[in-house]
XYZ file of C-alpha atoms in Angstrom:
578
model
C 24.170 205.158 -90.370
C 21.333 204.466 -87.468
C 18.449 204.099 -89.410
C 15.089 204.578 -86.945
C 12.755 202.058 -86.752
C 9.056 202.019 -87.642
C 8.448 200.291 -84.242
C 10.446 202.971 -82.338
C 8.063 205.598 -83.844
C 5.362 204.078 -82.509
C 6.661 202.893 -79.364
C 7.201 206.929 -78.536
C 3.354 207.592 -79.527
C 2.406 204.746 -77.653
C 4.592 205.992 -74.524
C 3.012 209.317 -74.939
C -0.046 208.531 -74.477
C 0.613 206.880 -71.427
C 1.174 203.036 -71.925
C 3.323 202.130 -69.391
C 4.976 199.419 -70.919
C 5.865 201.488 -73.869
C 7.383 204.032 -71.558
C 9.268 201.418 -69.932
C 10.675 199.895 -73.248
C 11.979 203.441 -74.022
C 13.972 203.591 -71.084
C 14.986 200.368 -71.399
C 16.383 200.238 -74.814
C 18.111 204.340 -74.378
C 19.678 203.743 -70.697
C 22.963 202.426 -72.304
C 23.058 205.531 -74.977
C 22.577 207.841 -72.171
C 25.664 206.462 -70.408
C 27.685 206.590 -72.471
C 26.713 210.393 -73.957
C 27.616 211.919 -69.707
C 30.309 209.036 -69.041
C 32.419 210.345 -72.335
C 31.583 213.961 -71.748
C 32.172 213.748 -67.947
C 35.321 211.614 -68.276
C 33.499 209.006 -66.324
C 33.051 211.063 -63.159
C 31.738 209.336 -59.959
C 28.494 211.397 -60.631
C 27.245 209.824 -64.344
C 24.731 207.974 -62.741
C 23.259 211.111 -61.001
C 23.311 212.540 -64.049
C 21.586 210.048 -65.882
C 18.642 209.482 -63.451
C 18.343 212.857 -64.227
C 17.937 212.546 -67.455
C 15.977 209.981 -67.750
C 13.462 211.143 -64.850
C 12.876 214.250 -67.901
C 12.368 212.051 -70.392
C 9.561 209.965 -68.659
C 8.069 213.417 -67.065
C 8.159 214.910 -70.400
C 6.956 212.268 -73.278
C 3.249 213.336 -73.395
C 4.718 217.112 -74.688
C 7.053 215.525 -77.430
C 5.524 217.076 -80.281
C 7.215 214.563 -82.989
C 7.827 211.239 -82.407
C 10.359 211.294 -84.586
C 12.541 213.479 -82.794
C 12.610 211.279 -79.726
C 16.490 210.552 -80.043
C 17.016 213.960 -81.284
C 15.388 215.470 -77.493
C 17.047 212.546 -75.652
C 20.721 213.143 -76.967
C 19.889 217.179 -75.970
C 18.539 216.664 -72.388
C 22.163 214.136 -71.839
C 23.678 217.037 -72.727
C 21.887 219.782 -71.080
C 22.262 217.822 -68.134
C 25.593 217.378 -68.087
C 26.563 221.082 -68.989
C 23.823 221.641 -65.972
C 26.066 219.576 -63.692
C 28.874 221.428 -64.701
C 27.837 224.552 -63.838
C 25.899 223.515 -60.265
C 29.683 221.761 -59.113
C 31.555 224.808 -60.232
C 29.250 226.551 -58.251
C 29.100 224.476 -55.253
C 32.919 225.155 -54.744
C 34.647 228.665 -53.751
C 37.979 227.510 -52.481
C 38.714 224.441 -54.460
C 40.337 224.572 -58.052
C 37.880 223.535 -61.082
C 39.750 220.292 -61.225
C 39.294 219.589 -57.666
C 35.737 220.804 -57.928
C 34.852 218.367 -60.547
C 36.754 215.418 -58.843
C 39.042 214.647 -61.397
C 39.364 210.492 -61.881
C 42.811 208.636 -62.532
C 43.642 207.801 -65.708
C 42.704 203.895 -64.747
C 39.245 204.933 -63.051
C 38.222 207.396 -65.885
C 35.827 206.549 -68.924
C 38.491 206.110 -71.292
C 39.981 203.544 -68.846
C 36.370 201.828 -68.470
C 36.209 201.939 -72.358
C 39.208 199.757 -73.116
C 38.847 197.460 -70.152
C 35.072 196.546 -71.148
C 35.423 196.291 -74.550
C 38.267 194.513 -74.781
C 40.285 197.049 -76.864
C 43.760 197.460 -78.136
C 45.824 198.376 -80.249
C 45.462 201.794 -81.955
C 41.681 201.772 -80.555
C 42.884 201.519 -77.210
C 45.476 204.922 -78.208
C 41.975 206.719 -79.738
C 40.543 206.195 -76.534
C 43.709 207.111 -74.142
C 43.678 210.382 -76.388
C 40.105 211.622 -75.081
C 41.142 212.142 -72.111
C 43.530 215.195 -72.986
C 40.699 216.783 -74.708
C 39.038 219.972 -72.766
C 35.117 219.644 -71.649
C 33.637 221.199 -74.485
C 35.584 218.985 -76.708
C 34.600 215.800 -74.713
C 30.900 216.619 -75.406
C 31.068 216.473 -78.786
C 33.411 213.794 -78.585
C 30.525 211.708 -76.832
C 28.347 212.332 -79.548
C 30.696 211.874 -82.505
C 31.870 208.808 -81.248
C 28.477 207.226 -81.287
C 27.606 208.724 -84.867
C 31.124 206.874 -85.929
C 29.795 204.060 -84.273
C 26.302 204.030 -85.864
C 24.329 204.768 -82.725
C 23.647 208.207 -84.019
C 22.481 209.918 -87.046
C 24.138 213.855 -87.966
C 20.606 215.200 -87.056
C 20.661 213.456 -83.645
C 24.215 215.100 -83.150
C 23.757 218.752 -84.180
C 20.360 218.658 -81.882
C 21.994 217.773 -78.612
C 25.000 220.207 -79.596
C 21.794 222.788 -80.456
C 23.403 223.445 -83.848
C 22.361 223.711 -87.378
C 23.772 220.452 -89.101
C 26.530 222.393 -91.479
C 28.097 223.951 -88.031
C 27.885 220.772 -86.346
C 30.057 219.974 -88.739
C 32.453 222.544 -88.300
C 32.421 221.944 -84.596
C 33.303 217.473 -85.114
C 36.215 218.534 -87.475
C 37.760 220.259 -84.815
C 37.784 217.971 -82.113
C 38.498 215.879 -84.756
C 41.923 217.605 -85.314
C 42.404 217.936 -81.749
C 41.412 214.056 -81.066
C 44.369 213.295 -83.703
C 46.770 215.599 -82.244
C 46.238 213.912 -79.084
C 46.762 210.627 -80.871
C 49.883 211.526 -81.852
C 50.933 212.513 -78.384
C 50.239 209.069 -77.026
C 51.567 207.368 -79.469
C 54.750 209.340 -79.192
C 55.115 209.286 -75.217
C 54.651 205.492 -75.036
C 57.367 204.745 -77.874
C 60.369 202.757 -76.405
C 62.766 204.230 -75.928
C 61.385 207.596 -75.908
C 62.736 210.571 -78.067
C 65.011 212.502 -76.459
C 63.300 215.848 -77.758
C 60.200 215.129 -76.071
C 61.499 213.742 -72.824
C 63.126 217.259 -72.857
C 59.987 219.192 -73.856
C 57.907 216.878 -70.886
C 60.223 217.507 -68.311
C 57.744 219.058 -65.389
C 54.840 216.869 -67.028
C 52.853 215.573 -63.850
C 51.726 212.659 -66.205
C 48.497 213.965 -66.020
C 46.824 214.382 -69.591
C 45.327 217.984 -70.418
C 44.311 220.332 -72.964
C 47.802 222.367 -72.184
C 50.197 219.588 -72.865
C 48.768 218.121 -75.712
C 49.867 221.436 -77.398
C 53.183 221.581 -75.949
C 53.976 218.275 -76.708
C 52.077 217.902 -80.065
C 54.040 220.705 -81.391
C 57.442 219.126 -80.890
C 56.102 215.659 -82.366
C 54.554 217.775 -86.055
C 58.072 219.254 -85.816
C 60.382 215.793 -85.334
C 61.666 213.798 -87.494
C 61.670 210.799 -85.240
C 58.633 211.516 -83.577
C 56.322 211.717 -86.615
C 58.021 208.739 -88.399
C 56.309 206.996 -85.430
C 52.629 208.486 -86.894
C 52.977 206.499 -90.422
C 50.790 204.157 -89.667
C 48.052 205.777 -87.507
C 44.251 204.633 -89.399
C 41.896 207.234 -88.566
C 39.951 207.675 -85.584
C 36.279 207.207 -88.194
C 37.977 203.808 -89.790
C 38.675 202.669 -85.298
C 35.509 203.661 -84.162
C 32.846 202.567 -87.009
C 31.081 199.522 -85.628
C 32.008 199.702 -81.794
C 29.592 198.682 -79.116
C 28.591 200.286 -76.849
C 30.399 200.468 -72.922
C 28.359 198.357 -71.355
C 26.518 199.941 -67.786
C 28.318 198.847 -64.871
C 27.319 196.018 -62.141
C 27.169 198.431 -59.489
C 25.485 201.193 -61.459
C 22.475 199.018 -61.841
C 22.512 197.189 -58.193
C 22.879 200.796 -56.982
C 19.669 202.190 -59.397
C 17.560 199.275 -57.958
C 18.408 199.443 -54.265
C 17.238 202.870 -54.859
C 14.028 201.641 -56.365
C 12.989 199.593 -53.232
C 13.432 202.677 -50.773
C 11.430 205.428 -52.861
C 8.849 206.211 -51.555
C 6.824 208.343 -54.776
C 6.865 206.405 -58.135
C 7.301 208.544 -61.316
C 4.416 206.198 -62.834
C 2.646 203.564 -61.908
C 2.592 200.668 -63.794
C 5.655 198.827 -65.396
C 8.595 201.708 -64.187
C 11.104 201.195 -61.129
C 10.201 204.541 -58.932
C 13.834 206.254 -58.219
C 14.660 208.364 -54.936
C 16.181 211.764 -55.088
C 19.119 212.539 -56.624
C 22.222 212.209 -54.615
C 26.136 213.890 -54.056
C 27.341 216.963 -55.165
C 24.631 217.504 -58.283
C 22.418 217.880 -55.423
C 23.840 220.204 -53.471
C 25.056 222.478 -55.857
C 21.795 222.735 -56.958
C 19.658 223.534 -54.079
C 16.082 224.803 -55.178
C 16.778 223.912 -59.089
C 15.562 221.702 -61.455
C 18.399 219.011 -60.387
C 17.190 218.165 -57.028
C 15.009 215.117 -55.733
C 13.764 213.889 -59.078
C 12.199 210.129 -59.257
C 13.656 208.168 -62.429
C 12.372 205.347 -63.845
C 14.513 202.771 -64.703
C 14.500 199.548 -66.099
C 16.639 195.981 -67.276
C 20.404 197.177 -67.734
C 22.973 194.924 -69.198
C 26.713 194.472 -67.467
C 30.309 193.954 -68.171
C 31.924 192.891 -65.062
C 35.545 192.652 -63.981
C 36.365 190.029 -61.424
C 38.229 187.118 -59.823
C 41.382 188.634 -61.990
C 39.631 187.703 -64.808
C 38.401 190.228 -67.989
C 34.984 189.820 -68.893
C 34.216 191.511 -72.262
C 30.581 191.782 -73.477
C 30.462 191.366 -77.035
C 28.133 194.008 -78.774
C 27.434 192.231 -82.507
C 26.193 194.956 -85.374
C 24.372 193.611 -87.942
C 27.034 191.730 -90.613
C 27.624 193.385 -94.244
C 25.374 191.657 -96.969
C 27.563 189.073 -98.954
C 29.541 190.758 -101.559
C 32.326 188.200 -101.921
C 33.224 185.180 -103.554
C 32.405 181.484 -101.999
C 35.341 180.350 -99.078
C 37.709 178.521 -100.571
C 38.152 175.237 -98.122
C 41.538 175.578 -96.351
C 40.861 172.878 -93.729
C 40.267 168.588 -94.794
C 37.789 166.187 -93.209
C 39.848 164.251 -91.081
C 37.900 160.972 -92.295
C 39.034 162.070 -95.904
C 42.054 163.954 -97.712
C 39.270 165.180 -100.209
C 38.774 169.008 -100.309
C 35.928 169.992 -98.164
C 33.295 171.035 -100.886
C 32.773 174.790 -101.013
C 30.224 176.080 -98.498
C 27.373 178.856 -99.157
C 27.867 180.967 -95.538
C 25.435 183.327 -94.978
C 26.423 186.887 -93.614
C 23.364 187.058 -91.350
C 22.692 183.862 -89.480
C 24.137 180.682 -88.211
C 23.673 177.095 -90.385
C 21.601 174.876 -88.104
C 23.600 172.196 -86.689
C 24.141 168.408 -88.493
C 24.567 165.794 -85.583
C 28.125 164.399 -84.883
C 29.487 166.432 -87.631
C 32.096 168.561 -85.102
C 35.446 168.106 -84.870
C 35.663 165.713 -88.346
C 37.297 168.786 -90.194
C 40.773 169.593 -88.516
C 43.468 172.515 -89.823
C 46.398 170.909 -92.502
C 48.462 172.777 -94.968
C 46.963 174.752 -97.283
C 47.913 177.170 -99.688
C 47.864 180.980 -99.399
C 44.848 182.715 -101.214
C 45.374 185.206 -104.073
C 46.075 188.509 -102.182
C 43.504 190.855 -103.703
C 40.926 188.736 -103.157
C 38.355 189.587 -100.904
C 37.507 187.433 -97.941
C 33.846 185.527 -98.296
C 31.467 186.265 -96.023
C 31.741 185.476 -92.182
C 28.777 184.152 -90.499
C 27.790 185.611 -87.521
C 27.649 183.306 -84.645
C 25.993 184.196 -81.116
C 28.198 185.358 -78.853
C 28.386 186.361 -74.771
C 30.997 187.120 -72.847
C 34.723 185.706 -72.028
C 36.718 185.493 -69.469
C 40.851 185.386 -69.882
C 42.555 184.064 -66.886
C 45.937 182.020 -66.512
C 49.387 182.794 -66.575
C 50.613 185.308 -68.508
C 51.897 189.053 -69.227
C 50.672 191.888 -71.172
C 52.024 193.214 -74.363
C 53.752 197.171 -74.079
C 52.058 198.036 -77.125
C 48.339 196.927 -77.079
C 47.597 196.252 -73.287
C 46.579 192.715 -74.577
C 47.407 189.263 -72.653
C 50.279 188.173 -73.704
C 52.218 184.907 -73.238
C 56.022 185.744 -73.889
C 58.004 182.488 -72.298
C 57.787 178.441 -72.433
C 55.141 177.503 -69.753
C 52.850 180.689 -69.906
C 49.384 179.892 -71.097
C 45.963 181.831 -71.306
C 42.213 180.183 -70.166
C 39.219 181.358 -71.866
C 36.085 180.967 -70.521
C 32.736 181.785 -72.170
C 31.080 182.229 -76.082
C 32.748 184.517 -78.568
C 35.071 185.452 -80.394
C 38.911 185.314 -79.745
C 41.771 186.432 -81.714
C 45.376 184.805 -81.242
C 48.054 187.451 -82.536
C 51.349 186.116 -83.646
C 54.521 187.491 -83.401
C 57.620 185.309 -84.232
C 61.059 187.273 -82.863
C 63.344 185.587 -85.357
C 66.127 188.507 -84.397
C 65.770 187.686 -81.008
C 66.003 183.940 -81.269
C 65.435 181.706 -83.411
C 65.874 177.550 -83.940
C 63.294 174.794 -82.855
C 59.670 175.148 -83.031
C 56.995 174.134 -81.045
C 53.677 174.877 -81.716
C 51.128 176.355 -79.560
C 48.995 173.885 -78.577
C 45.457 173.928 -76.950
C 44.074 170.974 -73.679
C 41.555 170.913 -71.783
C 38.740 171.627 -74.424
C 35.064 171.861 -73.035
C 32.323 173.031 -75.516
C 33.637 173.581 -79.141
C 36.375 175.366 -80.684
C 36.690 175.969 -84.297
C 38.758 177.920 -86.213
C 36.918 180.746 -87.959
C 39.079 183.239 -90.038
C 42.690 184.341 -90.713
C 43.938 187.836 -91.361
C 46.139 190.633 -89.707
C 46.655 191.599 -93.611
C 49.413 188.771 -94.436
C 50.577 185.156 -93.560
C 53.450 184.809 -91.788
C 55.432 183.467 -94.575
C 54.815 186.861 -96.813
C 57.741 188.838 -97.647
C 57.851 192.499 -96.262
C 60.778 193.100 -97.944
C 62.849 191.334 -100.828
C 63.649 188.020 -99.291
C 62.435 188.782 -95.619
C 59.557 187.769 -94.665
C 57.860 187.552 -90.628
C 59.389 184.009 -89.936
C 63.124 185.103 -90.625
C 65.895 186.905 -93.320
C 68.682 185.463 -95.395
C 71.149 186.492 -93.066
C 69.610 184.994 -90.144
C 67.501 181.571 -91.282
C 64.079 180.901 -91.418
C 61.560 179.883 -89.127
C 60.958 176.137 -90.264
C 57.259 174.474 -89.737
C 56.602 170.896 -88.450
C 55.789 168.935 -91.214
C 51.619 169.082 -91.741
C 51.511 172.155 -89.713
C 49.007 174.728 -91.430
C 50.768 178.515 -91.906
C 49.824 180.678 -89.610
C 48.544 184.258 -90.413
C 49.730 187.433 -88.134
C 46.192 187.072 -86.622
C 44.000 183.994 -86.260
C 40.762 184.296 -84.834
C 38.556 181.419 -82.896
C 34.915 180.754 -81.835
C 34.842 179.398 -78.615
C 31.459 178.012 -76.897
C 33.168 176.698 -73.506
C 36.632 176.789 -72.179
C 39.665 176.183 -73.460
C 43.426 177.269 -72.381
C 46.570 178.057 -75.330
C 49.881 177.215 -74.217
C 53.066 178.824 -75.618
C 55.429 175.773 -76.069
C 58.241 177.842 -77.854
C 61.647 176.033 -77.448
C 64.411 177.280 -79.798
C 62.314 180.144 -81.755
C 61.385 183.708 -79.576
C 57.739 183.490 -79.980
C 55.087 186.360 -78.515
C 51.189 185.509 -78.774
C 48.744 188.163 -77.688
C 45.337 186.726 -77.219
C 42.299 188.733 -76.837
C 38.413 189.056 -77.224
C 36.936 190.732 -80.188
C 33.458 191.108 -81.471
C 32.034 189.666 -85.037
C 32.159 193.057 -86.412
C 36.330 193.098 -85.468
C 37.037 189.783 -87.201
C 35.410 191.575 -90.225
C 36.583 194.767 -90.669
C 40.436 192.888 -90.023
C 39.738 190.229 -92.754
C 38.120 192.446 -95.173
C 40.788 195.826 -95.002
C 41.920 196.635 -98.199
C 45.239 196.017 -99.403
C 47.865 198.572 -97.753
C 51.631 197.511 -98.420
C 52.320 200.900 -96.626
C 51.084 199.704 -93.383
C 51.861 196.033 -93.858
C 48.579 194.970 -95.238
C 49.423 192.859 -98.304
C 46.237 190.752 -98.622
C 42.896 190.041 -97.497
C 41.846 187.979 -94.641
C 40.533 184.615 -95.598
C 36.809 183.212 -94.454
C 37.273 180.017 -92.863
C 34.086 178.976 -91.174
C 31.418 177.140 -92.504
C 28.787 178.537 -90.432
C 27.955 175.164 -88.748
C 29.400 172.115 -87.371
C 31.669 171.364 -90.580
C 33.487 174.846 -89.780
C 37.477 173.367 -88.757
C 38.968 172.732 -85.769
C 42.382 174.353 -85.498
C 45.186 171.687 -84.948
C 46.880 170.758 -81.564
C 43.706 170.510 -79.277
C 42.972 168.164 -76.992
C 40.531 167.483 -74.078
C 42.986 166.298 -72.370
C 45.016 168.208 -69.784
C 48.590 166.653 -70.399
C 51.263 167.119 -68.158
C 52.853 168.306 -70.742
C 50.843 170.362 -73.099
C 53.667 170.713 -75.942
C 52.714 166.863 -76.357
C 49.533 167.396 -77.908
C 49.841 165.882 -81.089
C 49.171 168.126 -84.168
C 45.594 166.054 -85.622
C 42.785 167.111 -83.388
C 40.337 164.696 -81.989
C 37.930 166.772 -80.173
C 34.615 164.708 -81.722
C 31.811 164.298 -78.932
């Protein structure tokens, strides 16, 4: 849980008493929380960044009468929401003829907050259906959604949450529960609509559905999933939404949002405060004029240093947002990767949870991938140093999966560039129903920077059974996927640190083979290596801990500088050295 820092405390006096630069480092630091409190609980409506100049402009107007210092996040979280319930109520009232809906300028589902929510940070999976839920949750709901969401996050404490709700703490409580239930009912509704193919019950029950979430379909349609068979066998494996949410960044303020707050900054013509602060103009759209004469109108906000996610060229740029990493609790790696100057074991390292091994000259690329053999299953992963991380770009040629919304490289010839510092995970899935005879690795040219290969989890290798005799490379009755001699096993999810570019190639020849590849944050890799053991939803062992923390961390096999003509060439020892 968000613990407040001394420095915060005394940052707010500080601010208070009128130190610019204090004031300044407030705004600075809260903008992002603000955004994200009115772009959840106004579903990412064109007018959030009214909203939050207007919140903000309170803030720095109203520091010197903040009693305790202590409460700072506690008054911020409650003027968000004031704000937003005040924008409500000012474009309800701005409109006669129009329908609520109309009047509050409904977004698509791919414009919405939700949709800026998966896009920025990169989310799939069973996050990205927590996400598409919100958005058939009613307004009240959505507000303390917002907040929730950041206390399951560890952005907010309970305190901070029941204050901007203006609750006691115990019905606070009551109220997160709730939307809780509702939140998982509307979990179950996605999940059900985007099964393939679809139950015939429900496309019965949806006929007339405009495709358009809302409060009044997700109980329509939730009650026929609770009350099929088909439907809810489809729910076995939901996690819930606490588990998805706890250590999620924050959505990242937009490029426009802050190009658009500055431009604004040049033309105003009265400063909130002199000093360190960006002077705002008036408030602007249909806040404004809803509001003639009240509180909302021609405000000056002061604004500082934003941070951005973008999305462009066709590529999808993902800011990484790292959480502090869990203390060690685990045993020592266990080396699954040899020096390629020696077939000695690479002696067992000492990684630190917390910071990065400085890095030994000409050491990279000497310890390459090779056979190794699986790890006891209950035992826990060691811990994964955190290295720095940016953003990354995915480009190339590829699809994306049905399921997850992730790139995906289905066919021979599709392959995936990354561009940038962080973390990447490489999701396997071999169709051995569908196909199944030669293999050909995946394979990795045109290396600039380093690549190594960090950890391996998805909660089993490939070659674990998940039934008597079956396991995820084939079935008696079929045949078994068969690995080039020297290859390393792959686990249903191996993740990468990239500093650079690099593009994967899927080389598949005889087997079917689908490989999702997508961007996840330190705090991801850790939480997927370090799930406990779950044979109910497929998790049958822990992740293992594969990097070093420094330059002795392995390289995975099959990459290459090069850029081969044909990349299924790429033979399987790595040389990647400087």
């Amino acid at each position: 849980m968000y613990a407040r820092p001394t420095y915060e405390v005394e940052t707010v006096l500080a601010a208070g008493a009128g130190d610019h630069r204090a004031v300044d480092e407030l705004v600075r630091s809260h903008l992002q929380l603000v955004y994200n409190i009115a772009g959840r609980a106004m579903n990412g409506h064109p007018d959030v960044d009214d909203v939050v100049q207007e919140t903000m402009a309170r803030v720095v107007t109203g520091l010197s009468g903040l009693r305790d210092p202590r409460s700072f996040r506690s008054w911020l979280v409650a003027i968000a929401l004031n704000q937003v319930r005040e924008w409500r109520r000012a474009t309800a009232a701005a409109t006669n003829t129009a329908t609520l809906d109309e009047a509050l300028g409904m977004a698509d589902a791919s414009a919405d907050f939700a949709g800026l929510t998966v896009t920025r940070l990169g989310l799939s999976g069973q996050r990205k259906e927590t996400v598409e839920a919100s958005r058939w949750l009613d307004d009240d709901d959505r507000e303390v959604l917002a907040l929730w969401w950041l206390e399951a996050a560890n952005e907010l404490t309970r305190t901070e949450l029941a204050a901007g709700l203006d609750l006691k703490e115990r019905h606070a409580a009551v109220r997160v529960q709730r939307v809780k239930r509702r939140l998982e009912s509307a979990r179950a509704v996605v999940r059900a609509l985007s099964a393939y193919p679809r139950c015939a019950g429900l496309a019965y029950v949806a006929d007339g559905w405009t495709g358009t979430p809302s409060p009044l379909w997700r109980k329509r349609l939730s009650r026929h999933v609770r009350e099929c068979r088909t439907c809810a066998d489809r729910l076995s494996d939901l996690v819930p939404a606490d588990r998805l949410l706890a250590g999620l960044g924050l959505v990242a303020l937009p490029a426009g949002f802050a190009v658009g707050l500055l431009e604004m900054a040049r033309t105003a013509a009265v400063p909130a405060l002199k000093g360190g602060l960006l002077a705002m103009g008036p408030i602007k759209g249909k806040v404004a004029a809803g509001a003639a004469g009240s509180s909302l109108a021609a405000k000056p906000v002061a604004i500082a240093a934003v941070s951005t996610a973008l999305i462009a060229g066709g590529a999808v740029i993902v800011q990484n947002l790292q959480p502090e990493p869990p203390r060690g609790r685990a045993a020592p790696v266990i080396a699954t990767s040899v020096p390629a100057s020696s077939p000695r074991p690479l002696r067992k390292p000492t990684p630190t949870p917390t910071r990065t091994r400085s890095r030994p000259a000409g050491l990279y690329g000497r310890t390459v991938d090779t056979v190794d053999q699986a790890p006891p299953k209950a035992r826990r992963p060691a811990p994964l140093p955190r290295r720095a991380a940016g953003t990354l770009a995915i480009g190339g040629k590829h699809g994306y999966s049905r399921y997850g919304g992730a790139p995906q490289m289905t066919h021979r010839g599709d392959y995936i560039t990354i561009t940038g510092k962080g973390y990447v995970e490489v999701r396997w899935g071999i169709l051995y129903r569908s196909r199944i005879g030669d293999f050909r690795a995946a394979t990795w040219t045109g290396l600039k920077g380093r690549l190594f290969h960090v950890a391996s989890g998805g909660g089993r290798r490939m070659d674990d059974e998940q039934a008597p005799g079956v396991t995820w490379m084939g079935a008696p009755e079929i045949g078994f996927v068969r690995l080039p001699p020297g290859q390393q096993q792959m686990w249903q999810n191996e993740f990468y640190y990239l500093d650079g570019q690099v593009t994967i190639h899927n080389n598949e020849s005889g087997t079917d083979i689908d490989l999702n590849v997508a961007p996840r944050t330190w705090s991801e890799v850790w939480r997927d290596i370090s799930t406990g053991l779950d044979p109910a939803r497929g998790i049958v062992r822990y992740g293992l801990t594969r990097d070093t923390g420094d330059d002795r961390a392995p390289v995975p096999q099959y990459v290459t500088r090069a850029r081969p003509a044909d990349p299924a060439t790429v033979p399987q020892r790595s040389r990647v050295s400087p």
